[in-house]
mmCIF file of C-alpha atoms in Angstrom:
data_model
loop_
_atom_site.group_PDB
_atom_site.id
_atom_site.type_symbol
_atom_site.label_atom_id
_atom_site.label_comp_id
_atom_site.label_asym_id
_atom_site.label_seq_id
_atom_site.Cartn_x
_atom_site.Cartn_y
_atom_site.Cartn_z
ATOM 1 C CA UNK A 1228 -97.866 84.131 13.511
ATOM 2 C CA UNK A 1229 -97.394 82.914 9.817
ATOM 3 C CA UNK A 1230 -93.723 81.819 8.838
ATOM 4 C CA UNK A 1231 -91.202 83.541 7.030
ATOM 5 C CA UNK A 1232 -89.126 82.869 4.293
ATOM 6 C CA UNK A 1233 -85.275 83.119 6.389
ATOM 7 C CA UNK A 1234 -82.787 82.139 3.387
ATOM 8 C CA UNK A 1235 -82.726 81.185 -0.585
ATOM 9 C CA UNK A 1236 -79.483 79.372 -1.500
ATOM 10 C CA UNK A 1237 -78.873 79.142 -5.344
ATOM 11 C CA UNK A 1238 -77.078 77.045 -7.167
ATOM 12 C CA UNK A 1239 -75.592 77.375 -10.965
ATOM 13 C CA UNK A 1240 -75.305 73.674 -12.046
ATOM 14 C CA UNK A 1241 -73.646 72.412 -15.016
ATOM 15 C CA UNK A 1242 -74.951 69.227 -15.824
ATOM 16 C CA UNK A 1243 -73.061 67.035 -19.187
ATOM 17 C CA UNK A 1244 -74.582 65.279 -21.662
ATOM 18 C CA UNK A 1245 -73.159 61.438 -22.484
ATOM 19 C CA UNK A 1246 -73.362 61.936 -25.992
ATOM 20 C CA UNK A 1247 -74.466 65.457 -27.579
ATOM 21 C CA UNK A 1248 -77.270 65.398 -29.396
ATOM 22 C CA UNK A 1249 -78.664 67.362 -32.661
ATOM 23 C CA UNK A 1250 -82.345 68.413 -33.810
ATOM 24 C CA UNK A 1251 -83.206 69.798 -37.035
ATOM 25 C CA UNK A 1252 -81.902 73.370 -35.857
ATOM 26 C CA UNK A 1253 -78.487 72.028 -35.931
ATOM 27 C CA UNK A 1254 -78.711 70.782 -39.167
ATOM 28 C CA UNK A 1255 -80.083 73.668 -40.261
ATOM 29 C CA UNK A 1256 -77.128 75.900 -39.455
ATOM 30 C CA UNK A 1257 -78.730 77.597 -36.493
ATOM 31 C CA UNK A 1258 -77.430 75.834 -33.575
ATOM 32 C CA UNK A 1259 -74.535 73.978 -32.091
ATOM 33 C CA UNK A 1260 -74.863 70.508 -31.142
ATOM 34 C CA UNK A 1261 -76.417 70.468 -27.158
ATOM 35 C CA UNK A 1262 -73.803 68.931 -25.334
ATOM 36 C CA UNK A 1263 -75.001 69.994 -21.338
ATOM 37 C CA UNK A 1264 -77.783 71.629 -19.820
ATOM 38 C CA UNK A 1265 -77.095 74.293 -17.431
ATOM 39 C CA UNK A 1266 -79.470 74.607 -14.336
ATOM 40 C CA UNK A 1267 -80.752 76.912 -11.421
ATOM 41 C CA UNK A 1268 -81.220 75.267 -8.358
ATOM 42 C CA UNK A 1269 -82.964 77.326 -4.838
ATOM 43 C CA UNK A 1270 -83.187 76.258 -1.816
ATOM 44 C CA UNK A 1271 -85.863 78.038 0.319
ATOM 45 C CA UNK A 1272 -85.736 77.621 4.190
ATOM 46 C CA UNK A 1273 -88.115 79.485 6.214
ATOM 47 C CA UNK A 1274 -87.935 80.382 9.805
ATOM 48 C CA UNK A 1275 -89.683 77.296 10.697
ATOM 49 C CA UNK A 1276 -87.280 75.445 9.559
ATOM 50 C CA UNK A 1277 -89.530 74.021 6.324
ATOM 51 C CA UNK A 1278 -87.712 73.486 3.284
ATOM 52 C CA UNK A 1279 -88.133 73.536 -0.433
ATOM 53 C CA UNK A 1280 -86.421 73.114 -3.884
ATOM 54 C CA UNK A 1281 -87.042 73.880 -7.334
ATOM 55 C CA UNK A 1282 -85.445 74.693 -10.618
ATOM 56 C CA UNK A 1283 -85.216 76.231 -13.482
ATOM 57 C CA UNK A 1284 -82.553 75.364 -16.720
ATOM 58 C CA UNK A 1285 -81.353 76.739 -19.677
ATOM 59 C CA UNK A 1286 -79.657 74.689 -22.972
ATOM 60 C CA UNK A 1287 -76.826 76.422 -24.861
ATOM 61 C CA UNK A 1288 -77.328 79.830 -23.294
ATOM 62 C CA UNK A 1289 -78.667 81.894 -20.725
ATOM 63 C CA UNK A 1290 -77.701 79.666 -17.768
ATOM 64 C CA UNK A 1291 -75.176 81.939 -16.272
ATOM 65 C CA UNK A 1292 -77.828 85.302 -17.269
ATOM 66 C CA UNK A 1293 -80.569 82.933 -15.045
ATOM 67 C CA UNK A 1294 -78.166 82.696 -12.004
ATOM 68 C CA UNK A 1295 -77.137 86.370 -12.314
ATOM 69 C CA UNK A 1296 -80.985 87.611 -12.451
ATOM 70 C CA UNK A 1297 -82.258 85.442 -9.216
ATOM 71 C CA UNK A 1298 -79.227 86.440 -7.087
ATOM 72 C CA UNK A 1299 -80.044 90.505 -7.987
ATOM 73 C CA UNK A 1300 -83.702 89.745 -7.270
ATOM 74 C CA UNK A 1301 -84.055 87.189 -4.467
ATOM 75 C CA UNK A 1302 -83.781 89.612 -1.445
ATOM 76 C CA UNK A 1303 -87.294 91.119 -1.314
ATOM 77 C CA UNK A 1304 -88.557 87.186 -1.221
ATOM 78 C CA UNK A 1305 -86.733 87.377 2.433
ATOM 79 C CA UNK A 1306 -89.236 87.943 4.951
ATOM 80 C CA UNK A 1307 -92.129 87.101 3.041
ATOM 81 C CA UNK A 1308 -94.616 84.423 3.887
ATOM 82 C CA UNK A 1309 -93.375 81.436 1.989
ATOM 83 C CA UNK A 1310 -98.073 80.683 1.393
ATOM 84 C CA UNK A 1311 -98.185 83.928 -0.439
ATOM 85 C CA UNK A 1312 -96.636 82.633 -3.655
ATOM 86 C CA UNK A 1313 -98.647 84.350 -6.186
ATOM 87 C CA UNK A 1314 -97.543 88.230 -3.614
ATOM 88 C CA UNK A 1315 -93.692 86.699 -4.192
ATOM 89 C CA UNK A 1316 -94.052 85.957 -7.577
ATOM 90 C CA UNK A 1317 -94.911 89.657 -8.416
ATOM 91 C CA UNK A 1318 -92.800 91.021 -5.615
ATOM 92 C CA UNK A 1319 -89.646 89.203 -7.873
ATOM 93 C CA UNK A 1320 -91.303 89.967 -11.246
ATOM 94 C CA UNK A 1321 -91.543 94.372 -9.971
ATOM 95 C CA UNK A 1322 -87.684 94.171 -8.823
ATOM 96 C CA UNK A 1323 -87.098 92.933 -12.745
ATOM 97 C CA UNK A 1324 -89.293 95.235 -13.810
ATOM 98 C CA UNK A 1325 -86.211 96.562 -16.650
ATOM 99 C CA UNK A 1326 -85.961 93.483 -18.201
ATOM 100 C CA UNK A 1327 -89.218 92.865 -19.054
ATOM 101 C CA UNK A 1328 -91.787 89.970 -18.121
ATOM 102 C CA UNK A 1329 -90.512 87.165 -20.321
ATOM 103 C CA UNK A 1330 -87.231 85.215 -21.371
ATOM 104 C CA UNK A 1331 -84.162 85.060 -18.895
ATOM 105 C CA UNK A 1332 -86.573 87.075 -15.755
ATOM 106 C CA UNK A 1333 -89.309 84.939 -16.281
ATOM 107 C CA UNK A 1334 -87.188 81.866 -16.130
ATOM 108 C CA UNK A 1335 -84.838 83.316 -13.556
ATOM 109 C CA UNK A 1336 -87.904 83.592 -11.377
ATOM 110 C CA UNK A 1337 -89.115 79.945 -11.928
ATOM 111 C CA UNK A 1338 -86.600 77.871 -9.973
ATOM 112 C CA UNK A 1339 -87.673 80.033 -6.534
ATOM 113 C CA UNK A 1340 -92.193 79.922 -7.786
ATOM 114 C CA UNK A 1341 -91.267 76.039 -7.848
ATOM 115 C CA UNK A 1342 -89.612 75.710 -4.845
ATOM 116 C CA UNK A 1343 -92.268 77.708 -3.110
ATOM 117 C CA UNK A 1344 -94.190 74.893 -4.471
ATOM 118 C CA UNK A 1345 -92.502 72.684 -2.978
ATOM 119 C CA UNK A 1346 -92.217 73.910 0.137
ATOM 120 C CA UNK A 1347 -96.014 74.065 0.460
ATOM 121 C CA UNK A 1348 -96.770 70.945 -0.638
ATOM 122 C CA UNK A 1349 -94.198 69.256 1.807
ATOM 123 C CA UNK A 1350 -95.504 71.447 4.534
ATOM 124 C CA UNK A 1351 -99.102 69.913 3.923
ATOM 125 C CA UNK A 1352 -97.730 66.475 3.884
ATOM 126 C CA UNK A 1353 -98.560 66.113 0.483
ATOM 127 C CA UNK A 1354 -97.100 65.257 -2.963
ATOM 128 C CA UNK A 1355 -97.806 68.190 -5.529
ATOM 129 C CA UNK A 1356 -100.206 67.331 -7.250
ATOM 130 C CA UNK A 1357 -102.963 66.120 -4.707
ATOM 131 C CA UNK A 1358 -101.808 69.928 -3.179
ATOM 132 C CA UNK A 1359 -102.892 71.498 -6.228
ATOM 133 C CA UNK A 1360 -105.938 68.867 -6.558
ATOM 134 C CA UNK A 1361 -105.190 66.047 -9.089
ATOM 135 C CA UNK A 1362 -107.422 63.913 -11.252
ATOM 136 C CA UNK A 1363 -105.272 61.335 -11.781
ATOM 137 C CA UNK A 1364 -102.693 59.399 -10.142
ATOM 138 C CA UNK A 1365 -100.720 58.477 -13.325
ATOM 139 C CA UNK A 1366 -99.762 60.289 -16.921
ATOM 140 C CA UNK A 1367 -99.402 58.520 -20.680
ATOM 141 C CA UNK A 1368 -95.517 59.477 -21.159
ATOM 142 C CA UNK A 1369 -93.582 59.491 -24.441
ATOM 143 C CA UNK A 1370 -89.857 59.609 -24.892
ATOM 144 C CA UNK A 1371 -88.086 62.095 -26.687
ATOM 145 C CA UNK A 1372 -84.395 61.269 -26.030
ATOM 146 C CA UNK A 1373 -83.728 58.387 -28.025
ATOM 147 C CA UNK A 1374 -85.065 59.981 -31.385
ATOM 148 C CA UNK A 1375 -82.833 63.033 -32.350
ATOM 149 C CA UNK A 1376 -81.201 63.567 -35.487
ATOM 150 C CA UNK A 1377 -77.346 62.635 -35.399
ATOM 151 C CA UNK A 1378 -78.770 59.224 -34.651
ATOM 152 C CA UNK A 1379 -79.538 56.621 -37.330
ATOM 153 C CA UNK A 1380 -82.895 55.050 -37.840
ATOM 154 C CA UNK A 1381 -81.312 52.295 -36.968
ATOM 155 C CA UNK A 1382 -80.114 53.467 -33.356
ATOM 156 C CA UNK A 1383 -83.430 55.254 -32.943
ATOM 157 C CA UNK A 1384 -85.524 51.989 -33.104
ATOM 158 C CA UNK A 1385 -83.138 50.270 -30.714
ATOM 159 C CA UNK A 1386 -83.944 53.007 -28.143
ATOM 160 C CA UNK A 1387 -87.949 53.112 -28.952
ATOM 161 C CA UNK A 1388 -87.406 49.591 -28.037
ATOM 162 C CA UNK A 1389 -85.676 49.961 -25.030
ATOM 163 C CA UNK A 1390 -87.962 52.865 -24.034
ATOM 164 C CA UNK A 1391 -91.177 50.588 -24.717
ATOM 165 C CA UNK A 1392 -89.227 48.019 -22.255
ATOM 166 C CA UNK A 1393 -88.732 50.255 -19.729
ATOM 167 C CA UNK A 1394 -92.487 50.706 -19.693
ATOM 168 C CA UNK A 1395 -92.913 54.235 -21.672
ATOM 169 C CA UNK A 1396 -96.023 54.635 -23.947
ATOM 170 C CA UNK A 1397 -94.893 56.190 -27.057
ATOM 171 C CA UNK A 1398 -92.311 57.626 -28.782
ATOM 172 C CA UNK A 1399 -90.635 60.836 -30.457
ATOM 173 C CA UNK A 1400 -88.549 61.346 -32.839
ATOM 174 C CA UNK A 1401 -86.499 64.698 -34.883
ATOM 175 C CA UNK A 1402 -87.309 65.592 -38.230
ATOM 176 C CA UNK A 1403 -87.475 69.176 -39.875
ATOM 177 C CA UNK A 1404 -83.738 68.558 -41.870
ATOM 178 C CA UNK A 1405 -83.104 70.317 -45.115
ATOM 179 C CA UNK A 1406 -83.850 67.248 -46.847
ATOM 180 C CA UNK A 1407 -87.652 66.747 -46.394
ATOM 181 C CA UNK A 1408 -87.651 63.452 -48.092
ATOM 182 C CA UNK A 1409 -85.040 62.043 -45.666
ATOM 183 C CA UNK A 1410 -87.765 63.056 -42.956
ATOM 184 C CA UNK A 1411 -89.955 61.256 -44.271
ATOM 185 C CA UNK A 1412 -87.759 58.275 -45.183
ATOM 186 C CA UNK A 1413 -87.207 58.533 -41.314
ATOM 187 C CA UNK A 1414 -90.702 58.352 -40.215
ATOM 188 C CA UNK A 1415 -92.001 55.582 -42.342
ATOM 189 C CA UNK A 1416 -89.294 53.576 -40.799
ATOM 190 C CA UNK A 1417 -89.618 54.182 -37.238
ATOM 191 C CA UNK A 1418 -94.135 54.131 -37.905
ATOM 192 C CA UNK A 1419 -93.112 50.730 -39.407
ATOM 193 C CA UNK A 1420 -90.867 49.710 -36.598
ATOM 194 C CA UNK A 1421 -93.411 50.591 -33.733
ATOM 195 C CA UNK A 1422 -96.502 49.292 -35.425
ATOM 196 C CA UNK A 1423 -99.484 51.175 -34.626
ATOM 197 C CA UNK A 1424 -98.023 52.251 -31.143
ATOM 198 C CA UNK A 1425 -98.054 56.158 -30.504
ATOM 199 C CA UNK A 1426 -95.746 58.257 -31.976
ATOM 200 C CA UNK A 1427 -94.944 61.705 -32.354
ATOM 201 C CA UNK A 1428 -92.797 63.871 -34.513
ATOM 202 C CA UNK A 1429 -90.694 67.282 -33.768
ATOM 203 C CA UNK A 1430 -89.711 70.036 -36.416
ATOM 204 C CA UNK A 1431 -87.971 72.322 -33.988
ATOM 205 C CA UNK A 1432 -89.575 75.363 -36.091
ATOM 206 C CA UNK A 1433 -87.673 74.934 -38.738
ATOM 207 C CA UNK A 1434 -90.587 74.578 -41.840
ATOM 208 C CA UNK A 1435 -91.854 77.794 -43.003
ATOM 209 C CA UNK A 1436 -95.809 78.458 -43.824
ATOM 210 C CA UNK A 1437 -95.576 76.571 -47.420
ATOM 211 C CA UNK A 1438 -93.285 73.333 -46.026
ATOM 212 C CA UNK A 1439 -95.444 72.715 -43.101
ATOM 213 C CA UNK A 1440 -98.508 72.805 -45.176
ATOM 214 C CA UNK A 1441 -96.888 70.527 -46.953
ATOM 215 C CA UNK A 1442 -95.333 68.025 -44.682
ATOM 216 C CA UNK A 1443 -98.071 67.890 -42.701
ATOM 217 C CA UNK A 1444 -100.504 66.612 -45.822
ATOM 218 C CA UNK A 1445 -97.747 63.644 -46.253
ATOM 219 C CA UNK A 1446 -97.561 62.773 -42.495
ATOM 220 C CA UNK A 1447 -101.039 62.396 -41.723
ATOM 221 C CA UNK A 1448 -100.905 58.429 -43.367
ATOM 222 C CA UNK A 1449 -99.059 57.900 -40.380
ATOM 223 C CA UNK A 1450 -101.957 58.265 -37.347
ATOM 224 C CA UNK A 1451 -99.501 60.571 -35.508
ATOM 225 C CA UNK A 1452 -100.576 61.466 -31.930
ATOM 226 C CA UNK A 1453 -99.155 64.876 -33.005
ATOM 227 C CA UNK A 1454 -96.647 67.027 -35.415
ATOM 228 C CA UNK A 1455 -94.934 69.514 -32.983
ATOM 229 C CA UNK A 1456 -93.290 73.092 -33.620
ATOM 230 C CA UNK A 1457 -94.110 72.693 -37.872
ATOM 231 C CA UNK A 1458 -93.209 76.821 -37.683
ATOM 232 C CA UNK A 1459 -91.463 79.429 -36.013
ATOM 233 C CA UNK A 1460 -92.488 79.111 -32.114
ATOM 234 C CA UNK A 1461 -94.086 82.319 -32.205
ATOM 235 C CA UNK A 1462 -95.950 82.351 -35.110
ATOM 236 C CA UNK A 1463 -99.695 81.621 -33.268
ATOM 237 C CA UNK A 1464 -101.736 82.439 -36.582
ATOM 238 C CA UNK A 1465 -99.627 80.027 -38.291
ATOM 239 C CA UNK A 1466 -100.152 77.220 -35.665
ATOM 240 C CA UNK A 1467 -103.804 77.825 -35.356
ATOM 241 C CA UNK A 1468 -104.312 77.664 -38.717
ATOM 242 C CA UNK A 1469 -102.703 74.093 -39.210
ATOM 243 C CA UNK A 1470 -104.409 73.053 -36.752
ATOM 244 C CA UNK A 1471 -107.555 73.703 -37.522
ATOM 245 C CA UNK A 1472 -106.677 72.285 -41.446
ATOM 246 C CA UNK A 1473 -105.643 69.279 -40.121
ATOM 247 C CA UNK A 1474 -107.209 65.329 -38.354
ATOM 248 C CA UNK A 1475 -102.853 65.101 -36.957
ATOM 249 C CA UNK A 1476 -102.947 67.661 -33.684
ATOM 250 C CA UNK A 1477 -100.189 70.423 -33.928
ATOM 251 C CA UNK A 1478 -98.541 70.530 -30.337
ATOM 252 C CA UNK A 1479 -96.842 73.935 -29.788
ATOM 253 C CA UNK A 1480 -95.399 76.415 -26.833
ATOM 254 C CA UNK A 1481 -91.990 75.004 -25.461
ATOM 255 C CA UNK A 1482 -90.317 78.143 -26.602
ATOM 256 C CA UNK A 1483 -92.624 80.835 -24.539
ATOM 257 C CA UNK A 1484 -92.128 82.251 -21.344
ATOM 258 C CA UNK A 1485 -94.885 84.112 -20.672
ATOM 259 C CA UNK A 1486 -98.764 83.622 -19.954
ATOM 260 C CA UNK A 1487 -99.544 86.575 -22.777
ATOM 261 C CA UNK A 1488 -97.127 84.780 -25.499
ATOM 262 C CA UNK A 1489 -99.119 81.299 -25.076
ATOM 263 C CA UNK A 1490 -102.508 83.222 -24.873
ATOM 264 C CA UNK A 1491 -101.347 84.330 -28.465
ATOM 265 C CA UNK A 1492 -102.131 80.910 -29.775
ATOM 266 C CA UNK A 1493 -105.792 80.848 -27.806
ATOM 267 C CA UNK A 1494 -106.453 84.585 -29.308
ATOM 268 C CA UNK A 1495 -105.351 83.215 -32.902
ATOM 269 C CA UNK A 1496 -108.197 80.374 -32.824
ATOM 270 C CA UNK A 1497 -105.181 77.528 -32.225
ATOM 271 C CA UNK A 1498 -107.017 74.085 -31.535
ATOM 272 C CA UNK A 1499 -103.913 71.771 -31.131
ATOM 273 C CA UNK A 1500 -102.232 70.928 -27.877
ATOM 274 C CA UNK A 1501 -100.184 72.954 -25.601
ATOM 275 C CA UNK A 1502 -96.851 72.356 -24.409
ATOM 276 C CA UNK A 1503 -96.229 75.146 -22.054
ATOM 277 C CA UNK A 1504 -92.743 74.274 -20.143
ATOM 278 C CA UNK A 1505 -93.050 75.696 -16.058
ATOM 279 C CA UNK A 1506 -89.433 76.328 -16.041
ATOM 280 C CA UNK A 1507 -89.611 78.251 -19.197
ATOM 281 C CA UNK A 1508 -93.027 79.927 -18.276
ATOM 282 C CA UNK A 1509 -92.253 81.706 -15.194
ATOM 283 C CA UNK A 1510 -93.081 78.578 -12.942
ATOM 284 C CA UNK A 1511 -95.757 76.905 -11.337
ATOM 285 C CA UNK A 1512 -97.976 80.136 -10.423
ATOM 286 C CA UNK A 1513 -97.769 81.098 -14.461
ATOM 287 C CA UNK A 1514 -98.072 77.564 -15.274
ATOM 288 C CA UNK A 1515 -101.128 76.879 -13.684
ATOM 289 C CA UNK A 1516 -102.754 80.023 -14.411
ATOM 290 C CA UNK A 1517 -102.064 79.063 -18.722
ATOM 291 C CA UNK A 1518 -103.542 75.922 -17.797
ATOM 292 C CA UNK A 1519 -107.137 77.036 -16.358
ATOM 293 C CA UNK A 1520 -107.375 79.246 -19.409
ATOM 294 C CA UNK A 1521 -106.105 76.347 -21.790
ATOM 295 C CA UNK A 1522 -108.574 73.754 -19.871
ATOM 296 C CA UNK A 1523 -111.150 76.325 -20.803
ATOM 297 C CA UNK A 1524 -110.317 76.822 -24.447
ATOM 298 C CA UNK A 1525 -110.513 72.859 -24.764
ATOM 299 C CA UNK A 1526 -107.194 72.349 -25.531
ATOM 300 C CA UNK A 1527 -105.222 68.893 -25.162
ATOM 301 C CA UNK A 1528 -101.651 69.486 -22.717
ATOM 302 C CA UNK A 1529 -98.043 67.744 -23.062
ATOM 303 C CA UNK A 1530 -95.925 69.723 -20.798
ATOM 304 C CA UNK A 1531 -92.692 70.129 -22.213
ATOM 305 C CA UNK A 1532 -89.326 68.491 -20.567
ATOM 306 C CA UNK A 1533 -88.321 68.507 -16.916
ATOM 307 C CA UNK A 1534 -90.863 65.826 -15.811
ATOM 308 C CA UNK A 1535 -89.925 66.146 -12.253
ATOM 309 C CA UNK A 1536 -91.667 69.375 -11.935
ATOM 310 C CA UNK A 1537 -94.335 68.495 -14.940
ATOM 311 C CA UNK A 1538 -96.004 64.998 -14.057
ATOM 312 C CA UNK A 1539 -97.597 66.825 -11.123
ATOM 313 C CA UNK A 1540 -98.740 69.116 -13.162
ATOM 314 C CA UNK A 1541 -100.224 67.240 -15.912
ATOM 315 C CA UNK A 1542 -101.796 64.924 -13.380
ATOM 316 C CA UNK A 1543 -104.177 68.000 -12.258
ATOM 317 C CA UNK A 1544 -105.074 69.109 -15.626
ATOM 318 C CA UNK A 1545 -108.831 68.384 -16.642
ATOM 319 C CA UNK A 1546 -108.136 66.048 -19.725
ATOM 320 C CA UNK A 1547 -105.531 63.052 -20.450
ATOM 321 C CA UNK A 1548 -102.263 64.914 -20.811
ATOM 322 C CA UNK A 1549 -98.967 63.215 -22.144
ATOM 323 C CA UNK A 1550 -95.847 63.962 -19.779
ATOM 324 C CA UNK A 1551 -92.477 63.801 -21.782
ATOM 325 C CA UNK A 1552 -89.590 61.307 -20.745
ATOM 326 C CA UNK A 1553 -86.364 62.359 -20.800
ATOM 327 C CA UNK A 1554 -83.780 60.582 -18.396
ATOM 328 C CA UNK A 1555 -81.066 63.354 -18.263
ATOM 329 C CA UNK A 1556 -81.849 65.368 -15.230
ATOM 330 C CA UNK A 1557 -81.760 61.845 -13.372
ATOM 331 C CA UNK A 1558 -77.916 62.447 -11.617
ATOM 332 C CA UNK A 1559 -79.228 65.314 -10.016
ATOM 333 C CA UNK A 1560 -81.998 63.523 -7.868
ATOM 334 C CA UNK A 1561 -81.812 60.674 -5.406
ATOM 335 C CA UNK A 1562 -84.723 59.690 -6.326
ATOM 336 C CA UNK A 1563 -86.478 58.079 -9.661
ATOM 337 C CA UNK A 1564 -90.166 58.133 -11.018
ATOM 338 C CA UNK A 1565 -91.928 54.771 -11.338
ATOM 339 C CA UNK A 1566 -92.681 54.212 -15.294
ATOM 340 C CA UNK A 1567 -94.590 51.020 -16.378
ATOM 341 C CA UNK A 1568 -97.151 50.142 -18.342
ATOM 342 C CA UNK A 1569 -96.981 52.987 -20.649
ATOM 343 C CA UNK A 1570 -97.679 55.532 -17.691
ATOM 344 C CA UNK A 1571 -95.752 58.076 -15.708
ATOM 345 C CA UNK A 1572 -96.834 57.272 -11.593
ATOM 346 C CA UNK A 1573 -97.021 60.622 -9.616
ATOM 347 C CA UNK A 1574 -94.965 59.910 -6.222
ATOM 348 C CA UNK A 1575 -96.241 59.502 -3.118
ATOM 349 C CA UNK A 1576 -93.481 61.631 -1.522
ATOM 350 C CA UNK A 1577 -94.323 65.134 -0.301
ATOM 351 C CA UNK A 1578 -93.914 67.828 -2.651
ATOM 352 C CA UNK A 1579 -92.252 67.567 -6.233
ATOM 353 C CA UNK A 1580 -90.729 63.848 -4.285
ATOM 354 C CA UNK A 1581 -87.060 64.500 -5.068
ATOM 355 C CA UNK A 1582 -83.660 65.293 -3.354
ATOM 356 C CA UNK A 1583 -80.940 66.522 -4.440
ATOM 357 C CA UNK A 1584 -78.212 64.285 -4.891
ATOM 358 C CA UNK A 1585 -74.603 64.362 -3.842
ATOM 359 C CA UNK A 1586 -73.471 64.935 -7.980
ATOM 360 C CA UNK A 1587 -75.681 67.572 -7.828
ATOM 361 C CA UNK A 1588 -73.211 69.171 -5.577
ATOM 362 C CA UNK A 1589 -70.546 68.145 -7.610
ATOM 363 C CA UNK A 1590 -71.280 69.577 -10.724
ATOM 364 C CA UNK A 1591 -72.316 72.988 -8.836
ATOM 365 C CA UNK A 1592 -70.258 75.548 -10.094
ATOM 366 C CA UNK A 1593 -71.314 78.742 -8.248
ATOM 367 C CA UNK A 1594 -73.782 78.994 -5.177
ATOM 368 C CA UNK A 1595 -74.811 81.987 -2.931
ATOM 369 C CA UNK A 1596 -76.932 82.367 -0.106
ATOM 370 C CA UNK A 1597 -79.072 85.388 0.662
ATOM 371 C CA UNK A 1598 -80.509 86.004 3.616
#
């Protein structure tokens, strides 16, 4: 007889930023400064006695909406045959049904798709992404942390340094303030700084049609590996069409959380490179079905954030993806990823490779257990 999924415990995790941090949609007027990202954590444990985990996260809202979701959900996943991950997936998308297919159920839905993941590929032995068939063993990696904007230029080039230390490829830094000029002011210094390493830039949507236009004609001088979110995340014709103006790529889809909203971009004509963001999408079944279709439509991938779940990922897409660094998930694993020589190194570990960690359990602030 197949196995059966016995019990999902979830976990609402609170996790604190050292310092918070601004992008240009603080400075803006939009947002408050990020000071903590708030995470859903299952554990799936089947009847077997095979385990998995996963998660899904949220920054300045919708972490507690994410727990609340999964927990009214999670039941019909009890029973289930923890292999048939694409039946669950719809199974948990049906009970949702009212809230629609995207946002908070989408992402709700994630942390359990990934830990199904999981589960499967530690069953088989196997780290992720040889389960889902990889083509490399390593991933180019860039990090994002050290360049947001309530840090100096200053500041910024002692972290690209330290990042480039540590072993990470390239580097990516904030821009999209009111003041354009200061962007650019910022950018020159930092291109300067690295030489002709590879470096990115991120507008957190905050040009409109005209500005982007615009500021992308004055960054191309700078050989950027690519100009990401120039507009309004959901604004595919606007993306395609940069990016089919330009020689810098436009990198877009962080923000969606659906297969149909990134399929947008494909419809519009969009030839830049996706981010899509497994947490964000739905998880690894929604993930990977974006991906064939992107693969298809020749278009470049840098999955966005959570790199624990994404370096597999990215490591079993067709063409050279970038994976992005960001350290701050690291208290919540035992575990850390090897980084050197301007590569991400898939582990060898079975499934995503992690564990939770005891401050995990710490900074768990509500948990239930169904089934």
């Amino acid at each position: 007889m197949s196995d059966t999924i016995r019990s999902l415990k979830l976990s609402h995790v609170v996790l604190p930023l050292e310092t918070p941090v601004s992008d240009a949609k603080v400075l803006t007027g939009r947002q408050k400064p990020l000071t903590e990202t708030v995470l859903l954590f299952v554990e799936v444990t089947t009847e077997d006695g095979f385990e998995g985990m996963g998660f899904s996260y949220s920054k300045r809202a919708g972490g507690p909406a994410q727990f609340t979701h999964l927990r009214e959900v999670a039941e019909v996943a009890i029973g289930q045959d923890p292999s048939d991950i694409d039946r669950i997936y719809q199974s948990l998308m049906w009970a949702g049904a009212s809230v629609g297919r995207s946002g908070v159920a989408t992402q709700a839905v994630a942390a359990l798709d990934v830990a199904l993941w999981d589960l499967k590929a530690r069953r088989a032995g196997l780290p992720l992404a040889k389960l889902i068939g990889a083509y490399r063993d390593s991933c180019q990696v860039y990090n994002t942390s050290g360049g947001f904007l309530q840090a100096s230029v200053e500041e910024i080039k002692e972290k690209a340094t330290a990042s480039l230390e540590m072993g990470i490829g390239g580097i990516k830094i904030k821009v999209g303030q009111p003041d354009w000029r200061e962007d650019l002011r910022r950018v020159e210094a930092v291109r300067e700084h690295l030489g002709d390493g590879p470096m990115m830039v991120d507008a957190n949507q905050q040009w409109d049609r005209a500005r982007a236009r615009r500021m992308c004609r004055e960054l191309e001088q700078h050989d950027l590996v690519w100009i990401e979110e120039p507009l309004d995340a959901w604004d595919a014709v606007g993306h395609a069409d940069l990016s089919r103006v330009f020689d810098t790529p436009i990198a877009t889809g962080e923000m969606l959380t659906s297969v149909p909203e990134h399929m947008a971009l494909v419809d519009a004509g969009y030839r830049g490179i996706v981010q899509p963001d497994a947490p964000r999408i739905g998880g690894i079944t929604p993930f990977l079905r974006f991906a064939t279709l992107a693969a298809h439509a020749g278009l470049a991938l840098a999955p966005h954030y959570a790199m624990e779940i994404h370096l597999h990922l990215a490591a079993a897409y067709p063409t050279e993806p970038w994976v992005e660094h960001f350290e701050w998930l690291n208290p919540l694993f035992d575990e850390r990823i090897d980084i050197h020589d301007g590569r991400m190194w898939v582990p060898e570990r079975a499934g995503l490779g992690f564990t939770l960690s005891d401050q995990m359990r710490a900074l768990t602030k509500d948990t239930v257990t169904i089934g």
